[in-house]
């Protein structure tokens, strides 16, 4: 199985394939990714369960070494409304998965 090249767009798409309603922001620097994911799918999940849900979409890149470090923040829509007032550094990818 060939692995798609890691890129900001491909990371966002991989996450959105597993969480179709998610808003995803990705900043990639070499093999390090910073992610902000907003999805009501996270409602009631612990931080660990939220991270596991995101890592599941990134497994191939992590195992291949294309992605070495991932820093993620996960929010429900309600949590994000509180945080977004304080955040100007996050720009969501304008993707739509058919």
mmCIF file of C-alpha atoms in Angstrom:
data_model
loop_
_atom_site.group_PDB
_atom_site.id
_atom_site.type_symbol
_atom_site.label_atom_id
_atom_site.label_comp_id
_atom_site.label_asym_id
_atom_site.label_seq_id
_atom_site.Cartn_x
_atom_site.Cartn_y
_atom_site.Cartn_z
ATOM 1 C CA UNK A 1 0.000 0.000 0.000
ATOM 2 C CA UNK A 2 1.420 3.373 -0.970
ATOM 3 C CA UNK A 3 1.214 6.234 1.459
ATOM 4 C CA UNK A 4 0.005 9.631 0.267
ATOM 5 C CA UNK A 5 2.581 12.364 0.825
ATOM 6 C CA UNK A 6 2.067 14.253 4.051
ATOM 7 C CA UNK A 7 0.820 17.808 3.511
ATOM 8 C CA UNK A 8 -1.452 20.218 5.347
ATOM 9 C CA UNK A 9 -4.271 19.522 2.877
ATOM 10 C CA UNK A 10 -3.849 15.730 3.057
ATOM 11 C CA UNK A 11 -3.807 15.757 6.858
ATOM 12 C CA UNK A 12 -6.996 17.830 6.960
ATOM 13 C CA UNK A 13 -8.667 15.522 4.441
ATOM 14 C CA UNK A 14 -7.650 12.383 6.358
ATOM 15 C CA UNK A 15 -9.148 13.732 9.566
ATOM 16 C CA UNK A 16 -12.309 14.858 7.777
ATOM 17 C CA UNK A 17 -12.735 11.450 6.199
ATOM 18 C CA UNK A 18 -13.074 9.993 9.702
ATOM 19 C CA UNK A 19 -14.892 13.000 11.164
ATOM 20 C CA UNK A 20 -16.853 14.529 8.257
ATOM 21 C CA UNK A 21 -18.203 17.491 10.244
ATOM 22 C CA UNK A 22 -14.845 18.502 11.698
ATOM 23 C CA UNK A 23 -13.251 21.871 11.101
ATOM 24 C CA UNK A 24 -9.515 21.277 10.827
ATOM 25 C CA UNK A 25 -6.583 23.692 10.955
ATOM 26 C CA UNK A 26 -3.123 22.319 10.153
ATOM 27 C CA UNK A 27 0.314 23.897 10.274
ATOM 28 C CA UNK A 28 3.031 21.575 9.012
ATOM 29 C CA UNK A 29 6.712 22.286 9.575
ATOM 30 C CA UNK A 30 8.895 19.485 8.246
ATOM 31 C CA UNK A 31 7.598 16.334 9.906
ATOM 32 C CA UNK A 32 5.935 18.195 12.795
ATOM 33 C CA UNK A 33 2.231 19.064 12.692
ATOM 34 C CA UNK A 34 0.176 21.446 14.792
ATOM 35 C CA UNK A 35 -3.562 20.713 14.610
ATOM 36 C CA UNK A 36 -6.716 22.351 15.845
ATOM 37 C CA UNK A 37 -9.839 20.233 15.348
ATOM 38 C CA UNK A 38 -13.372 21.352 16.165
ATOM 39 C CA UNK A 39 -16.066 18.685 16.081
ATOM 40 C CA UNK A 40 -19.082 17.886 18.224
ATOM 41 C CA UNK A 41 -18.003 14.240 17.867
ATOM 42 C CA UNK A 42 -15.679 15.071 20.794
ATOM 43 C CA UNK A 43 -18.614 15.792 23.127
ATOM 44 C CA UNK A 44 -18.246 13.690 26.279
ATOM 45 C CA UNK A 45 -14.863 12.216 25.271
ATOM 46 C CA UNK A 46 -11.768 12.507 27.443
ATOM 47 C CA UNK A 47 -8.673 14.242 26.075
ATOM 48 C CA UNK A 48 -7.102 10.830 25.514
ATOM 49 C CA UNK A 49 -10.088 9.535 23.505
ATOM 50 C CA UNK A 50 -10.122 12.726 21.428
ATOM 51 C CA UNK A 51 -6.427 12.337 20.620
ATOM 52 C CA UNK A 52 -6.855 8.663 19.763
ATOM 53 C CA UNK A 53 -9.621 9.554 17.302
ATOM 54 C CA UNK A 54 -7.315 12.023 15.531
ATOM 55 C CA UNK A 55 -4.239 9.784 15.627
ATOM 56 C CA UNK A 56 -6.244 7.036 13.909
ATOM 57 C CA UNK A 57 -6.373 9.232 10.795
ATOM 58 C CA UNK A 58 -2.603 9.879 10.926
ATOM 59 C CA UNK A 59 -1.336 6.346 11.590
ATOM 60 C CA UNK A 60 0.212 5.673 8.172
ATOM 61 C CA UNK A 61 2.234 8.894 8.206
ATOM 62 C CA UNK A 62 3.398 8.340 11.777
ATOM 63 C CA UNK A 63 4.426 4.727 11.108
ATOM 64 C CA UNK A 64 6.284 5.718 7.920
ATOM 65 C CA UNK A 65 8.158 8.510 9.703
ATOM 66 C CA UNK A 66 6.688 11.214 7.452
ATOM 67 C CA UNK A 67 5.040 12.617 10.562
ATOM 68 C CA UNK A 68 7.159 12.579 13.694
ATOM 69 C CA UNK A 69 5.484 14.948 16.137
ATOM 70 C CA UNK A 70 1.869 16.017 16.437
ATOM 71 C CA UNK A 71 0.626 18.778 18.700
ATOM 72 C CA UNK A 72 -3.158 18.900 18.726
ATOM 73 C CA UNK A 73 -5.940 20.820 20.347
ATOM 74 C CA UNK A 74 -9.446 19.376 20.154
ATOM 75 C CA UNK A 75 -12.685 21.215 20.857
ATOM 76 C CA UNK A 76 -16.428 20.812 20.574
ATOM 77 C CA UNK A 77 -18.179 23.702 18.790
ATOM 78 C CA UNK A 78 -19.239 25.153 22.148
ATOM 79 C CA UNK A 79 -15.708 24.922 23.553
ATOM 80 C CA UNK A 80 -14.334 26.536 20.394
ATOM 81 C CA UNK A 81 -16.737 29.487 20.576
ATOM 82 C CA UNK A 82 -15.186 30.314 23.943
ATOM 83 C CA UNK A 83 -11.589 29.822 22.715
ATOM 84 C CA UNK A 84 -11.922 31.435 19.286
ATOM 85 C CA UNK A 85 -12.360 34.880 20.781
ATOM 86 C CA UNK A 86 -8.814 34.559 22.087
ATOM 87 C CA UNK A 87 -7.287 32.959 18.996
ATOM 88 C CA UNK A 88 -6.202 34.719 15.823
ATOM 89 C CA UNK A 89 -3.602 32.086 14.913
ATOM 90 C CA UNK A 90 -6.041 29.434 13.635
ATOM 91 C CA UNK A 91 -7.127 29.246 10.001
ATOM 92 C CA UNK A 92 -9.345 26.337 9.038
ATOM 93 C CA UNK A 93 -8.891 24.506 5.741
ATOM 94 C CA UNK A 94 -11.744 25.219 3.350
ATOM 95 C CA UNK A 95 -12.304 21.601 2.390
ATOM 96 C CA UNK A 96 -15.446 19.783 1.529
ATOM 97 C CA UNK A 97 -15.367 16.018 1.357
ATOM 98 C CA UNK A 98 -17.819 14.667 -1.168
#
